[in-house]
Amino acid sequence: MQAITHFLVGILIQKELSGVPLPLFLLLIPLFGIISHIVLDIFARFTYHPPKPEKSLFWKIHFVSFNIAMVILFVIKREYWFGMLSSVIPDLIDWFGIRPYWWIKRRSKEFEIKPVFHSFIDALDPFKRLPSLRDRKFSTVFEILLICILLYII
């Protein structure tokens, strides 16, 4: 799933736990953020989510628009920064920690590798036998619908 989808779920988690005592709050939000990330990424196979960057105009528009929306959401809902960041912990570790290290070590920028969290997520995927829609442009609609539902809820 795109970061904006994770951020919206992170906002919901933080809103729901707003009355919890601070030490528990600081423990539960990252815990539920990681769990929600796993659940959402299991369903990523049904959304447009190519495994590596593409050169098509559609991919570029998709990438830029989802990231602009993510930044706008982060600015508008910045009081929920802890929930939003907690919801992307697996991506922060894999994409900004382990992958760059792997790329430097191998001297090759391979997007196919799935370090730590994403290997674990793939192992849990109950939909493995179903066809993946990650390369199908029409599947963008499914994530946009989910984003609209989440925006309505928050």
mmCIF file of C-alpha atoms in Angstrom:
data_model
loop_
_atom_site.group_PDB
_atom_site.id
_atom_site.type_symbol
_atom_site.label_atom_id
_atom_site.label_comp_id
_atom_site.label_asym_id
_atom_site.label_seq_id
_atom_site.Cartn_x
_atom_site.Cartn_y
_atom_site.Cartn_z
ATOM 1 C CA MET A 1 0.000 0.000 0.000
ATOM 2 C CA GLN A 2 1.006 3.598 -0.446
ATOM 3 C CA ALA A 3 2.232 5.585 2.551
ATOM 4 C CA ILE A 4 -0.875 7.783 2.583
ATOM 5 C CA THR A 5 -3.026 4.697 3.230
ATOM 6 C CA HIS A 6 -0.778 3.652 6.111
ATOM 7 C CA PHE A 7 -0.834 7.240 7.442
ATOM 8 C CA LEU A 8 -4.644 7.310 7.471
ATOM 9 C CA VAL A 9 -4.771 4.069 9.448
ATOM 10 C CA GLY A 10 -2.094 5.468 11.783
ATOM 11 C CA ILE A 11 -4.301 8.518 12.395
ATOM 12 C CA LEU A 12 -7.232 6.232 13.239
ATOM 13 C CA ILE A 13 -5.075 4.235 15.645
ATOM 14 C CA GLN A 14 -3.843 7.365 17.421
ATOM 15 C CA LYS A 15 -7.383 8.781 17.641
ATOM 16 C CA GLU A 16 -8.701 5.550 19.140
ATOM 17 C CA LEU A 17 -5.895 5.397 21.721
ATOM 18 C CA SER A 18 -5.988 9.075 22.661
ATOM 19 C CA GLY A 19 -7.361 8.398 26.171
ATOM 20 C CA VAL A 20 -4.799 5.733 27.063
ATOM 21 C CA PRO A 21 -2.117 6.597 29.685
ATOM 22 C CA LEU A 22 1.078 7.924 28.064
ATOM 23 C CA PRO A 23 3.419 4.920 28.646
ATOM 24 C CA LEU A 24 0.831 2.543 27.204
ATOM 25 C CA PHE A 25 0.068 5.028 24.412
ATOM 26 C CA LEU A 26 3.760 5.092 23.414
ATOM 27 C CA LEU A 27 3.856 1.298 23.341
ATOM 28 C CA LEU A 28 0.511 0.513 21.703
ATOM 29 C CA ILE A 29 0.622 2.976 18.800
ATOM 30 C CA PRO A 30 3.839 1.532 17.293
ATOM 31 C CA LEU A 31 2.613 -2.010 17.992
ATOM 32 C CA PHE A 32 -0.736 -1.429 16.257
ATOM 33 C CA GLY A 33 1.035 0.604 13.563
ATOM 34 C CA ILE A 34 3.218 -2.376 12.669
ATOM 35 C CA ILE A 35 0.262 -4.787 12.800
ATOM 36 C CA SER A 36 -1.846 -2.519 10.579
ATOM 37 C CA HIS A 37 1.059 -2.187 8.163
ATOM 38 C CA ILE A 38 1.273 -5.959 7.848
ATOM 39 C CA VAL A 39 -2.472 -6.272 7.240
ATOM 40 C CA LEU A 40 -2.539 -3.475 4.650
ATOM 41 C CA ASP A 41 0.512 -4.807 2.819
ATOM 42 C CA ILE A 42 -1.081 -8.243 2.559
ATOM 43 C CA PHE A 43 -3.835 -6.551 0.543
ATOM 44 C CA ALA A 44 -1.302 -4.593 -1.557
ATOM 45 C CA ARG A 45 -1.398 -7.402 -4.123
ATOM 46 C CA PHE A 46 -4.830 -6.084 -5.125
ATOM 47 C CA THR A 47 -3.624 -2.517 -5.720
ATOM 48 C CA TYR A 48 -1.343 -0.928 -8.300
ATOM 49 C CA HIS A 49 1.995 -1.408 -6.631
ATOM 50 C CA PRO A 50 4.764 -2.399 -9.056
ATOM 51 C CA PRO A 51 7.770 -3.965 -7.309
ATOM 52 C CA LYS A 52 10.154 -1.432 -8.836
ATOM 53 C CA PRO A 53 9.876 2.049 -10.375
ATOM 54 C CA GLU A 54 8.590 2.129 -13.927
ATOM 55 C CA LYS A 55 9.247 4.606 -16.714
ATOM 56 C CA SER A 56 5.641 4.943 -17.844
ATOM 57 C CA LEU A 57 3.806 8.249 -17.584
ATOM 58 C CA PHE A 58 1.047 6.530 -15.592
ATOM 59 C CA TRP A 59 3.502 5.310 -12.950
ATOM 60 C CA LYS A 60 5.108 8.750 -12.672
ATOM 61 C CA ILE A 61 1.731 10.473 -12.229
ATOM 62 C CA HIS A 62 0.662 7.795 -9.744
ATOM 63 C CA PHE A 63 3.883 8.105 -7.745
ATOM 64 C CA VAL A 64 3.918 11.912 -7.649
ATOM 65 C CA SER A 65 0.205 12.325 -6.871
ATOM 66 C CA PHE A 66 0.185 9.769 -4.039
ATOM 67 C CA ASN A 67 3.302 11.331 -2.519
ATOM 68 C CA ILE A 68 1.965 14.876 -2.786
ATOM 69 C CA ALA A 69 -1.252 13.696 -1.111
ATOM 70 C CA MET A 70 0.829 12.043 1.629
ATOM 71 C CA VAL A 71 2.766 15.251 2.333
ATOM 72 C CA ILE A 72 -0.436 17.323 2.382
ATOM 73 C CA LEU A 73 -2.044 14.843 4.798
ATOM 74 C CA PHE A 74 1.031 14.914 7.035
ATOM 75 C CA VAL A 75 0.964 18.727 7.144
ATOM 76 C CA ILE A 76 -2.801 19.002 7.711
ATOM 77 C CA LYS A 77 -2.947 16.246 10.339
ATOM 78 C CA ARG A 78 0.478 16.822 11.915
ATOM 79 C CA GLU A 79 -0.934 16.410 15.435
ATOM 80 C CA TYR A 80 -1.146 12.699 14.562
ATOM 81 C CA TRP A 81 2.515 12.485 13.517
ATOM 82 C CA PHE A 82 3.242 9.684 15.990
ATOM 83 C CA GLY A 83 0.475 7.477 14.605
ATOM 84 C CA MET A 84 1.448 8.226 11.011
ATOM 85 C CA LEU A 85 5.140 7.474 11.543
ATOM 86 C CA SER A 86 4.321 4.369 13.583
ATOM 87 C CA SER A 87 2.220 3.055 10.706
ATOM 88 C CA VAL A 88 5.206 3.051 8.350
ATOM 89 C CA ILE A 89 7.845 1.589 10.710
ATOM 90 C CA PRO A 90 8.324 -1.518 8.507
ATOM 91 C CA ASP A 91 8.928 0.679 5.435
ATOM 92 C CA LEU A 92 11.283 2.985 7.323
ATOM 93 C CA ILE A 93 13.373 0.008 8.437
ATOM 94 C CA ASP A 94 13.296 -1.830 5.103
ATOM 95 C CA TRP A 95 13.475 1.102 2.652
ATOM 96 C CA PHE A 96 15.650 3.569 4.546
ATOM 97 C CA GLY A 97 17.712 1.199 6.666
ATOM 98 C CA ILE A 98 18.277 -2.267 5.292
ATOM 99 C CA ARG A 99 17.833 -1.679 1.532
ATOM 100 C CA PRO A 100 20.376 1.153 1.224
ATOM 101 C CA TYR A 101 22.844 -0.936 3.205
ATOM 102 C CA TRP A 102 22.142 -3.891 0.873
ATOM 103 C CA TRP A 103 22.541 -1.709 -2.220
ATOM 104 C CA ILE A 104 25.874 -0.332 -0.997
ATOM 105 C CA LYS A 105 27.122 -3.773 -0.045
ATOM 106 C CA ARG A 106 26.076 -5.348 -3.369
ATOM 107 C CA ARG A 107 26.825 -2.233 -5.457
ATOM 108 C CA SER A 108 23.525 -2.854 -7.196
ATOM 109 C CA LYS A 109 20.129 -1.220 -6.739
ATOM 110 C CA GLU A 110 17.902 -4.297 -6.766
ATOM 111 C CA PHE A 111 14.252 -3.566 -5.948
ATOM 112 C CA GLU A 112 13.299 -7.241 -5.898
ATOM 113 C CA ILE A 113 14.882 -7.848 -2.487
ATOM 114 C CA LYS A 114 12.435 -7.967 0.416
ATOM 115 C CA PRO A 115 14.365 -7.469 3.630
ATOM 116 C CA VAL A 116 12.988 -8.236 7.092
ATOM 117 C CA PHE A 117 9.402 -6.994 7.365
ATOM 118 C CA HIS A 118 8.324 -7.491 3.789
ATOM 119 C CA SER A 119 9.654 -11.047 3.679
ATOM 120 C CA PHE A 120 7.661 -11.706 6.849
ATOM 121 C CA ILE A 121 4.562 -10.086 5.330
ATOM 122 C CA ASP A 122 4.866 -12.234 2.196
ATOM 123 C CA ALA A 123 5.132 -15.357 4.357
ATOM 124 C CA LEU A 124 1.844 -14.447 6.085
ATOM 125 C CA ASP A 125 -0.043 -13.644 2.869
ATOM 126 C CA PRO A 126 -3.155 -15.863 2.690
ATOM 127 C CA PHE A 127 -3.816 -14.635 -0.873
ATOM 128 C CA LYS A 128 -0.557 -15.935 -2.413
ATOM 129 C CA ARG A 129 -2.404 -18.238 -4.749
ATOM 130 C CA LEU A 130 -4.589 -15.471 -6.153
ATOM 131 C CA PRO A 131 -3.318 -13.460 -9.103
ATOM 132 C CA SER A 132 -1.486 -10.261 -8.230
ATOM 133 C CA LEU A 133 -2.894 -7.016 -9.595
ATOM 134 C CA ARG A 134 0.211 -4.993 -8.700
ATOM 135 C CA ASP A 135 1.081 -4.327 -12.336
ATOM 136 C CA ARG A 136 -2.489 -3.579 -13.425
ATOM 137 C CA LYS A 137 -3.206 0.140 -13.704
ATOM 138 C CA PHE A 138 -6.936 -0.298 -13.049
ATOM 139 C CA SER A 139 -6.161 -1.625 -9.565
ATOM 140 C CA THR A 140 -5.256 1.930 -8.500
ATOM 141 C CA VAL A 141 -9.004 2.370 -8.039
ATOM 142 C CA PHE A 142 -9.055 -0.103 -5.130
ATOM 143 C CA GLU A 143 -6.565 1.876 -3.065
ATOM 144 C CA ILE A 144 -8.220 5.186 -3.950
ATOM 145 C CA LEU A 145 -11.530 3.762 -2.692
ATOM 146 C CA LEU A 146 -9.877 2.621 0.539
ATOM 147 C CA ILE A 147 -8.322 6.076 0.976
ATOM 148 C CA CYS A 148 -11.730 7.718 0.447
ATOM 149 C CA ILE A 149 -13.322 5.425 3.044
ATOM 150 C CA LEU A 150 -10.542 6.165 5.550
ATOM 151 C CA LEU A 151 -10.815 9.921 4.929
ATOM 152 C CA TYR A 152 -14.549 9.704 5.556
ATOM 153 C CA ILE A 153 -13.984 7.834 8.831
ATOM 154 C CA ILE A 154 -11.417 10.259 10.196
#
